[in-house]
Short mmCIF file of C-alpha atoms and ligand atoms in Angstrom, two decimals:
data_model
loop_
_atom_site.label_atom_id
_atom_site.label_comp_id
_atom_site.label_asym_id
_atom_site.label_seq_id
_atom_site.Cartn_x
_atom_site.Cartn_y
_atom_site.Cartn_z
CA UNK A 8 -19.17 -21.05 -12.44
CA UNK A 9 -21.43 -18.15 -12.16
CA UNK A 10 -22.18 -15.58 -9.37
CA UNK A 11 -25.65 -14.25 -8.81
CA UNK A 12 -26.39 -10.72 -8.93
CA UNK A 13 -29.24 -10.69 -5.67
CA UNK A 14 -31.33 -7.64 -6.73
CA UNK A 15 -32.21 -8.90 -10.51
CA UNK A 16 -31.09 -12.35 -9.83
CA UNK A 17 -29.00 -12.18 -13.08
CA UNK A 18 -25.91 -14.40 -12.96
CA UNK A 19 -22.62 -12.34 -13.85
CA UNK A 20 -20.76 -14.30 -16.34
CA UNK A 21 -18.01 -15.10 -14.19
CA UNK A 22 -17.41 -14.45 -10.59
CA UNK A 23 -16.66 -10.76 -9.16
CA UNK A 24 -12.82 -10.42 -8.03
CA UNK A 25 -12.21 -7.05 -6.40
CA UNK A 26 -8.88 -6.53 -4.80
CA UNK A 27 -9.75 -3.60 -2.96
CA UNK A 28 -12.66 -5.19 -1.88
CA UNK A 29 -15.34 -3.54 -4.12
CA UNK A 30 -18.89 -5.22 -3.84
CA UNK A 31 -19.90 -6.83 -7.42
CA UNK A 32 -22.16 -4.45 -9.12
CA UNK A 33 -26.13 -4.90 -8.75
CA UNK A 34 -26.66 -4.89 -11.91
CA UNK A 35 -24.16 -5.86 -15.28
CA UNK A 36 -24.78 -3.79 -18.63
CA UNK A 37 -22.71 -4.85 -21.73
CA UNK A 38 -20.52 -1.88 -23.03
CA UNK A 39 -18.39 -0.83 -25.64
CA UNK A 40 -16.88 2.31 -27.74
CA UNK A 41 -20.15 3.29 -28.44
CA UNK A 42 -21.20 4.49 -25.33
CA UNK A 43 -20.73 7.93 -24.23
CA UNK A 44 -19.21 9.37 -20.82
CA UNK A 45 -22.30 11.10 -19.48
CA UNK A 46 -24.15 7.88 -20.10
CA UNK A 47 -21.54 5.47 -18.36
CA UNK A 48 -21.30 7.96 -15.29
CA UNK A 49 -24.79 7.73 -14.65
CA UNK A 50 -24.62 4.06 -14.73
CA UNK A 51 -21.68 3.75 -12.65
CA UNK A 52 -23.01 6.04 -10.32
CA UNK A 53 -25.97 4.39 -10.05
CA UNK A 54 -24.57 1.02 -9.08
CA UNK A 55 -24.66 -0.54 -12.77
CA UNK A 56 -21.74 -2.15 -13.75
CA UNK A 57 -20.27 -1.82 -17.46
CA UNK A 58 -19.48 -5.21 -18.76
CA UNK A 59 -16.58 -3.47 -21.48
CA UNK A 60 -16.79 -5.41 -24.94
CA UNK A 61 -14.99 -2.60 -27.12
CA UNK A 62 -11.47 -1.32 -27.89
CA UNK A 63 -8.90 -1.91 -24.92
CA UNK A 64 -7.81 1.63 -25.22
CA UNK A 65 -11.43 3.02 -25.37
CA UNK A 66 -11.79 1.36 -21.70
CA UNK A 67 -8.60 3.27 -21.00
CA UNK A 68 -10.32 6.59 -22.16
CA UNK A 69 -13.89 5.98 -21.02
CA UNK A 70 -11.80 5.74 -17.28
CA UNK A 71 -9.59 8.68 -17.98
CA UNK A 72 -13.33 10.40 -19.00
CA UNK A 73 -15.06 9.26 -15.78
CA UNK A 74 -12.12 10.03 -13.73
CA UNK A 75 -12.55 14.15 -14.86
CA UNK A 76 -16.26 13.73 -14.29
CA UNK A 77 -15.86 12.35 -10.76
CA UNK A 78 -13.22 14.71 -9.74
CA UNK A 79 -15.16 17.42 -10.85
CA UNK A 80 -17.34 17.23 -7.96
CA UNK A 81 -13.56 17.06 -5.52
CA UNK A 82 -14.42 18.50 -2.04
CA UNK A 83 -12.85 21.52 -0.82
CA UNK A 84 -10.69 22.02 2.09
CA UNK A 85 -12.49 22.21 5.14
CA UNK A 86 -12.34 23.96 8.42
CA UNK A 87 -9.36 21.33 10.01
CA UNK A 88 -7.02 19.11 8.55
CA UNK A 89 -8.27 16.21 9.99
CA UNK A 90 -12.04 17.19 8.71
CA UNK A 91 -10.16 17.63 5.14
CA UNK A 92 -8.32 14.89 5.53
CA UNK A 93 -11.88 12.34 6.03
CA UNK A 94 -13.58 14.19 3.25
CA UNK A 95 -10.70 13.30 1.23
CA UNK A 96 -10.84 9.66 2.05
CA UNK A 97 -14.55 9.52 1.85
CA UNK A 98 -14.14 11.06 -1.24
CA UNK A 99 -11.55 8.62 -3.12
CA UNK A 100 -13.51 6.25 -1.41
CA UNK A 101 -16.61 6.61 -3.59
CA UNK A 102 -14.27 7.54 -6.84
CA UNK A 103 -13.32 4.17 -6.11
CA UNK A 104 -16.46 2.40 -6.17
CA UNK A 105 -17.69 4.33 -9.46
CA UNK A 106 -14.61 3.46 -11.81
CA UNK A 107 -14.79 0.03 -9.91
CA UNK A 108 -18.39 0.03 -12.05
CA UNK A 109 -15.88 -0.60 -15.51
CA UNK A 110 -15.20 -3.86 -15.66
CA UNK A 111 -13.51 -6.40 -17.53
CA UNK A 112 -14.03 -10.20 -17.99
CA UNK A 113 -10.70 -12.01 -17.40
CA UNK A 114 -10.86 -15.62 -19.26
CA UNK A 115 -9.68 -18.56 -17.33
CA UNK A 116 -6.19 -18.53 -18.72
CA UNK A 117 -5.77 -14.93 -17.05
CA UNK A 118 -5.75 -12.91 -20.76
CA UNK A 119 -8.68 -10.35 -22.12
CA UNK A 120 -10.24 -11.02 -25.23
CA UNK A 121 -10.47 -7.08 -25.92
CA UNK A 122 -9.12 -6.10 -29.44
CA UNK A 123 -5.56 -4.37 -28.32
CA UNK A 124 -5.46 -5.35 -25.01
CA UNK A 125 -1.79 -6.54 -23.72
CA UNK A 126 -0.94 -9.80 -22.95
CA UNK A 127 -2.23 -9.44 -19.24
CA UNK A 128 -0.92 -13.52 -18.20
CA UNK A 129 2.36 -12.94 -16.25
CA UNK A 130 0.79 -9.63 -14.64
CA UNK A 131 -2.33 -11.60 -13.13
CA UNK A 132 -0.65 -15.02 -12.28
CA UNK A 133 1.71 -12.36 -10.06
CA UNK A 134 -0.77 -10.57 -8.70
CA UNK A 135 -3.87 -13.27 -8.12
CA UNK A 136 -1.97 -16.56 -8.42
CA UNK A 137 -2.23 -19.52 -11.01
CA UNK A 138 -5.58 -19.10 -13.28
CA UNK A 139 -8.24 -20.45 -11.73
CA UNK A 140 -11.46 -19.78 -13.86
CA UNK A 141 -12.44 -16.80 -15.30
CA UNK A 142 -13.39 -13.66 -13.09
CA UNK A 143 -14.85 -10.04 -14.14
CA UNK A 144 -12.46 -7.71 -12.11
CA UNK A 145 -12.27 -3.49 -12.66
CA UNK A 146 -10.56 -2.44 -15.35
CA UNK A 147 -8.84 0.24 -12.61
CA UNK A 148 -7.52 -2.55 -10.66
CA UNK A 149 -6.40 -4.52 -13.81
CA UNK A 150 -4.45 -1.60 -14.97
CA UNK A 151 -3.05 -1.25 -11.29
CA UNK A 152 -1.86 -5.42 -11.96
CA UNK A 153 -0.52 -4.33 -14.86
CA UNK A 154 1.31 -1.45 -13.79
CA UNK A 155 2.59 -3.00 -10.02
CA UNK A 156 3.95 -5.83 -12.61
CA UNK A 157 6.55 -3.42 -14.37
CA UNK A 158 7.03 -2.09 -11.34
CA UNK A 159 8.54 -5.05 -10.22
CA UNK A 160 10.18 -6.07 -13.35
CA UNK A 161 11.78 -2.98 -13.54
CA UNK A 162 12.38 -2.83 -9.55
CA UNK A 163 12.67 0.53 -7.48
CA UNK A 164 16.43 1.87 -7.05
CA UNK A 165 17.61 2.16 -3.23
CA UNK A 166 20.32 4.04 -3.10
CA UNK A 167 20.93 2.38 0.27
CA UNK A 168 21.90 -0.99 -1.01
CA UNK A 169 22.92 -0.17 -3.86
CA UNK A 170 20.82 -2.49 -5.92
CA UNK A 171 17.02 -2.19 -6.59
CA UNK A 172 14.32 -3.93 -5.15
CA UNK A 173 11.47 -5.80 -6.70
CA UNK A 174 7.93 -5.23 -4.96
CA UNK A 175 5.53 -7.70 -5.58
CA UNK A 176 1.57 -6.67 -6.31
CA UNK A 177 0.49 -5.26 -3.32
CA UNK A 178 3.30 -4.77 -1.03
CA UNK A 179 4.58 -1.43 0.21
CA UNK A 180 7.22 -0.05 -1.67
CA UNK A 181 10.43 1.52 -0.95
CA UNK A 182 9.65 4.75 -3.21
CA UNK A 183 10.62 7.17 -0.63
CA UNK A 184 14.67 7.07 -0.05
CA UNK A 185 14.53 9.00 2.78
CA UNK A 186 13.57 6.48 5.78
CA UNK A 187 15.56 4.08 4.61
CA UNK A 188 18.58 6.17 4.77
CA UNK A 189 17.85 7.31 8.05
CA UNK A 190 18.12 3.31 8.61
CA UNK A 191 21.23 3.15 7.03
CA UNK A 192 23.07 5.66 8.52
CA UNK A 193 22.38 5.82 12.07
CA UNK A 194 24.68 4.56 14.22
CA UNK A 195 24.12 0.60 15.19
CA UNK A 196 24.05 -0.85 18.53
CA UNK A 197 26.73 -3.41 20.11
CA UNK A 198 25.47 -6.80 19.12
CA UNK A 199 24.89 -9.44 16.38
CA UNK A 200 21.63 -9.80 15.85
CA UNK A 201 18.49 -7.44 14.66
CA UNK A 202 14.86 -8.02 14.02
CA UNK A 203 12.74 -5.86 11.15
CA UNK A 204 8.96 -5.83 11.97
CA UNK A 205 6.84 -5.02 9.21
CA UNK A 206 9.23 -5.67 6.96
CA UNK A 207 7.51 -5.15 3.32
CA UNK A 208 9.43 -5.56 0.77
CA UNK A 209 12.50 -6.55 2.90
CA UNK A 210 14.29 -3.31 2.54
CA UNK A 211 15.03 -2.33 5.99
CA UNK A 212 16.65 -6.21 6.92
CA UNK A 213 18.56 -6.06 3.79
CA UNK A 214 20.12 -2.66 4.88
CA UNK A 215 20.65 -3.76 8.34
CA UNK A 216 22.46 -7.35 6.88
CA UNK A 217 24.62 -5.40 4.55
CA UNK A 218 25.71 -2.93 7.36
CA UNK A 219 27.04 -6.07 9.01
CA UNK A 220 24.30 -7.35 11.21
CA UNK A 221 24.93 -11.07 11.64
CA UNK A 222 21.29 -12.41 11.89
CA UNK A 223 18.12 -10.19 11.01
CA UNK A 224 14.78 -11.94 11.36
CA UNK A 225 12.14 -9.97 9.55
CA UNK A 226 8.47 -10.31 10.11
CA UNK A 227 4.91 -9.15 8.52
CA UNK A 228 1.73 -9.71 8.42
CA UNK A 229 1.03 -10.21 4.47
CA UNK A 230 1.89 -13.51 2.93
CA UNK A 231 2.62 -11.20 -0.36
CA UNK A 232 5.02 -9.25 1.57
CA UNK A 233 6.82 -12.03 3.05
CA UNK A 234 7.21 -13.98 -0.38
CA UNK A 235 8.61 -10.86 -1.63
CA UNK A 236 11.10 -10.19 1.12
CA UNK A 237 11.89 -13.57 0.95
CA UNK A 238 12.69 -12.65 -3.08
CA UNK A 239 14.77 -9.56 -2.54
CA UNK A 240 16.37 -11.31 0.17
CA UNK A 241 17.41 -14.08 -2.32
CA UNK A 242 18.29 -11.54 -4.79
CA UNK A 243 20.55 -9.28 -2.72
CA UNK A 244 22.60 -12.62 -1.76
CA UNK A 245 21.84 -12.44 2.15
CA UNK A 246 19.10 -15.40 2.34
CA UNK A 247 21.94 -16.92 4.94
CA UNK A 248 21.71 -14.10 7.16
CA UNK A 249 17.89 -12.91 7.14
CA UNK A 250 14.98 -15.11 7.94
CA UNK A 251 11.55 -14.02 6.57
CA UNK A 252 8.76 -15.02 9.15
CA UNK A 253 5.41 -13.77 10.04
CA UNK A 254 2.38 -13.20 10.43
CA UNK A 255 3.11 -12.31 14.08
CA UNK A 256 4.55 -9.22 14.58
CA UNK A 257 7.75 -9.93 16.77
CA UNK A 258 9.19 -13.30 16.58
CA UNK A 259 10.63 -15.54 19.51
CA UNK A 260 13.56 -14.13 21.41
CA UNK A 261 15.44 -10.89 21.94
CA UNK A 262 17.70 -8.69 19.39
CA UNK A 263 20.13 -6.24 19.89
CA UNK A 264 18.56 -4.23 17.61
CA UNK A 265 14.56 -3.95 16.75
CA UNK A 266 13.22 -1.53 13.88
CA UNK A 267 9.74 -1.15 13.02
CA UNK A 268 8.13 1.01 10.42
CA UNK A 269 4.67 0.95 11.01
CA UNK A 270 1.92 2.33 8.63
CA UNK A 271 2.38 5.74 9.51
CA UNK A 272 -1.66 6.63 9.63
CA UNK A 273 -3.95 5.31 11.75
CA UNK A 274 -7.17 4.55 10.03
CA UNK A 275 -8.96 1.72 8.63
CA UNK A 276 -7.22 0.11 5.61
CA UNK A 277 -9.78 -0.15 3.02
CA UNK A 278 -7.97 -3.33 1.65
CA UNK A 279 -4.99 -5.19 2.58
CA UNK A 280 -3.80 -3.23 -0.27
CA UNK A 281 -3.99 -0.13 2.01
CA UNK A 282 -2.58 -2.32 5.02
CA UNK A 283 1.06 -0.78 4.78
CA UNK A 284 -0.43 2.91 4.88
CA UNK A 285 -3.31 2.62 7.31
CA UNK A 286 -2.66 1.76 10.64
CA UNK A 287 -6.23 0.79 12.66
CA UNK A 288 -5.92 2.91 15.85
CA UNK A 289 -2.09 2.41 15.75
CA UNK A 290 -2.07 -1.05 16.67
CA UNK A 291 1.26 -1.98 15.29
CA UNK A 292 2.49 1.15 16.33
CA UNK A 293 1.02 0.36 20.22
CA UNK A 294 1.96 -3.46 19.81
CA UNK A 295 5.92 -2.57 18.49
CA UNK A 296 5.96 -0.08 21.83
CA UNK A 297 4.38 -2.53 24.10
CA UNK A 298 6.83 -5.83 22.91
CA UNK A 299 9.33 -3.89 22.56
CA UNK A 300 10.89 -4.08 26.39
CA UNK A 301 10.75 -8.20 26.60
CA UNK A 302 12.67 -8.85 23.46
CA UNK A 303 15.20 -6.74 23.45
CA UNK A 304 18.83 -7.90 24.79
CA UNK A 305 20.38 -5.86 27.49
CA UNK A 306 21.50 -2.69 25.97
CA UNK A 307 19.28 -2.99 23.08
CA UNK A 308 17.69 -0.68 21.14
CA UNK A 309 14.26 -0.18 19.24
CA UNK A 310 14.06 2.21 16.24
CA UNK A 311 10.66 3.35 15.36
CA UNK A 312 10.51 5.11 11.85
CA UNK A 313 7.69 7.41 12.01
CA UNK A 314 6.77 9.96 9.78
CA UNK A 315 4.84 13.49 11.72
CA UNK A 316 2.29 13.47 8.82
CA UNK A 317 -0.69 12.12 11.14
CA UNK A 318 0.22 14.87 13.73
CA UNK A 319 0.12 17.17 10.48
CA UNK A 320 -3.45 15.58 9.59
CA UNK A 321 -4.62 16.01 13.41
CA UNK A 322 -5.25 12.38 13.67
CA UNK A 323 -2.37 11.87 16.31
CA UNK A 324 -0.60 14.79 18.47
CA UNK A 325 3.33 14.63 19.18
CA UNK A 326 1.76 14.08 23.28
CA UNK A 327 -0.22 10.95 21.88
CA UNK A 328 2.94 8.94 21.04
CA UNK A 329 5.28 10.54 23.80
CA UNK A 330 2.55 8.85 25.82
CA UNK A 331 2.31 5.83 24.11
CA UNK A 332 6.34 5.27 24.35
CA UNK A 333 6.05 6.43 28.41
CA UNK A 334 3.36 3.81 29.08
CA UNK A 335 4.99 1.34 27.67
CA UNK A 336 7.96 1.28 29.89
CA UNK A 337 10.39 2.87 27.10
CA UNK A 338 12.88 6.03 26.86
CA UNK A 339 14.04 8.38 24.07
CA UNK A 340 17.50 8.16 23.83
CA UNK A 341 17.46 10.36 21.04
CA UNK A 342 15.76 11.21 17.32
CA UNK A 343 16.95 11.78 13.71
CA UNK A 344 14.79 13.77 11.83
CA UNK A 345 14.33 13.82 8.00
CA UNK A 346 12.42 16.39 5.40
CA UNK A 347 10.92 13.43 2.77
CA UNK A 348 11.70 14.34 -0.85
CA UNK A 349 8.48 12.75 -2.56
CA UNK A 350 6.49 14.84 -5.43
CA UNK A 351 3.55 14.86 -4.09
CA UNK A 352 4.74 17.08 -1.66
CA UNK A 353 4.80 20.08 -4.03
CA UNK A 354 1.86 19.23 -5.47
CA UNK A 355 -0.30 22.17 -4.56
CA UNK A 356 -3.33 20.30 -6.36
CA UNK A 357 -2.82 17.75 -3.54
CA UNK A 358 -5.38 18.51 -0.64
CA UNK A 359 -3.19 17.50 2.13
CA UNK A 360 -0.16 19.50 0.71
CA UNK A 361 0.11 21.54 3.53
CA UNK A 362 0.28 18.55 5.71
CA UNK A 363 2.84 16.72 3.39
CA UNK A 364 5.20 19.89 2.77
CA UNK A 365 5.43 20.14 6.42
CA UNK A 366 6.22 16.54 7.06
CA UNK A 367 9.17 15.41 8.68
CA UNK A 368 10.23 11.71 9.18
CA UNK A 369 11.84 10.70 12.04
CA UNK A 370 14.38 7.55 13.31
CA UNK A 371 13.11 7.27 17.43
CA UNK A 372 15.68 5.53 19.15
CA UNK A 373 13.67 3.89 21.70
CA UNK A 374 15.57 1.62 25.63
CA UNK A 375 13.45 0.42 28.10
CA UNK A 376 13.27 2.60 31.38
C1 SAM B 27 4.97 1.09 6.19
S1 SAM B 27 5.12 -0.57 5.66
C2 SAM B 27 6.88 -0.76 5.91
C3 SAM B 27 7.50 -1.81 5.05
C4 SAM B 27 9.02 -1.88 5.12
N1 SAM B 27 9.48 -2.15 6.46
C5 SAM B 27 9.65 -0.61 4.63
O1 SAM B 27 10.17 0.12 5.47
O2 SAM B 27 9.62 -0.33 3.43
C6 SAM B 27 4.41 -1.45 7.02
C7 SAM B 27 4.43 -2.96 6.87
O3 SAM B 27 3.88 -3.51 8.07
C8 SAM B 27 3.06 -4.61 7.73
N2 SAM B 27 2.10 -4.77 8.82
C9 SAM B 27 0.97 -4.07 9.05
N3 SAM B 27 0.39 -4.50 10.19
C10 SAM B 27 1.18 -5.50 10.68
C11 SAM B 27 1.12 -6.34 11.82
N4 SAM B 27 0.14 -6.23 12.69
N5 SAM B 27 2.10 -7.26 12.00
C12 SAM B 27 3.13 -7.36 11.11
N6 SAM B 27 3.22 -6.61 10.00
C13 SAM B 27 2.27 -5.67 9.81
C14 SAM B 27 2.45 -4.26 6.40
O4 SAM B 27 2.05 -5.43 5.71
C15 SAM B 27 3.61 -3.51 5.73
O5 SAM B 27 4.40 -4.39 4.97
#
């Protein structure tokens, strides 16, 4: 099977797969050790894509090369936050779509005929499902296959539980400790039974189950997240105590207890990769708030995890949300607050460091009026 490049009506030799969503190059060169970085950055930037036929590692360089000649051209702070904050996004936005130019053809068995390239088979079936034919995809988003896999072979400690958890390709990952202790420490409500909205990798449920919750029914949107909930759920033991469910946000019935981490920006996801950072216009956030009332039992409680870094970004203000939880019939009963420990925070290279040094996350314990 072949796709058809419209402008030069050239078929690619296999069809385009872009996770993030990337749109197949116009126009397909071949490409190998020979060619130099100026000369591939012009392409690229362009709208040609690099069809790589060298050395493995020489892709590797040639995008390590490109990356320094895109992020030469990095914007600088601007006048607000929030105006720094779009010409950052803008910015990685295009960096995307230029290394997204390097691409690699993937043969139907799901392994690259590249001299030294790893055996890429268990990476891709996990990430894009049995091999179904072959497909050029970005080198960038091959290596980010490669390196989610051994992410989840390896798993991400939680201090929490305990134990580590395993997150499949795409799913939002427990990296930061700090919400999730917040979630295991604050004190529960009378009852039996909890629900976890948005529930990733499963995390949050599993916490809630081990601290002695009877029934936890977690929900999300992403088939990848639920099949990996459903996995750490199996894992951790506690698959008779936590059902995985979705893609509705709250499921039937009422809880004693209902947490919800939403993405904690709003914004347009660029990819349902992006779907567990970028909230559009805070509808989960708005859609947690406004379900909350009708399925919670009587003296139930909702616990919104929400991090102050879009208030830090001047994409939400602190009145926004008190709003938001007013409107919607609800009461603050009362609020932990967290400093996050993540690197990036000191990372004065970072153009939102200011924002993320100042962040604080933040357990909302949330009755109806
Ligand atoms: C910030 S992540 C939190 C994941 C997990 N609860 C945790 O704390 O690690 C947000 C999750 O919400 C999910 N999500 C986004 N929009 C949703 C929606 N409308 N309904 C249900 N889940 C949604 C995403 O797929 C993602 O897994």
């Amino acid at each position: 099977m072949s796709t058809t490049d419209r402008n030069t009506n050239e078929p690619l030799p296999a069809p385009w797969h872009s996770e993030s969503g990337l749109p197949a190059p116009r126009r397909l060169v071949p490409a190998d050790d020979r060619l130099r970085a100026a000369t591939a950055h012009r392409l690229a930037g362009e709208g040609t894509g690099l069809l790589w036929r060298g050395d493995y590692q020489g892709a590797r360089q040639l995008l390590r090369a490109l990356e320094r000649r895109i992020d030469r051209k990095a914007p600088a702070p601007a006048a607000t936050p929030a105006e720094t904050f779009r010409l950052h996004r803008r910015f990685r936005a295009h960096r995307a779509r230029v290394l997204g130019r390097l691409a690699v053809l993937l043969e139907p068995d799901h392994t690259l005929r590249l001299r030294r390239a790893p055996d890429t088979r268990a990476a891709c079936t996990a990430a894009y499902g049995p091999p179904a034919g072959p497909r050029l995809v970005p080198l960038r988003e091959l290596l980010g296959v490669l390196g989610a896999h051994q992410w989840r072979e390896r798993g991400v400690p939680v201090p929490a539980l305990d134990a580590r958890v395993h997150p499949h390709y795409g799913v939002f990952a427990p990296v930061r400790a700090e919400y999730v202790d917040l979630v295991a420490q604050e004190p529960l409500p009378a009852g039996h039974t909890a629900f976890d909205l948005g529930t990733g990798t499963g995390v949050l449920a599993a916490v809630l189950a081990r601290r002695g919750i009877d029934r936890v029914v977690a929900t999300d949107i992403s088939p990848r997240a639920r099949a990996c909930a459903r996995d750490t759920v199996h894992r951790l033991g506690l698959a008779s105590r936590i059902t995985v469910t979705g893609p509705g946000l709250f499921p039937p019935g009422r809880a004693a207890l209902v947490v919800c981490n939403p993405p904690w920006l709003p914004g347009r996801p660029a990819s349902t990769l992006e779907q567990g950072v970028y909230d559009p216009g805070g509808r989960m956030l708005h859609a947690f708030l406004a379900g909350l009332a009708e399925h919670l039992e009587p003296a139930g409680e909702g616990w919104l995890i929400l991090s102050d870094l879009a208030e830090h970004l001047g994409l939400r203000t602190r009145a926004d949300l008190l709003t938001a939880i007013d409107t919607a019939g609800l009461r603050v009963t009362g609020r932990t607050d967290t400093r996050p420990r993540h690197p990036r925070a000191a990372d004065p290279a970072d153009p939102l460091h200011t924002a993320r040094a100042a962040e604080v996350t933040s357990l909302w314990r949330l009755t109806p009026r």
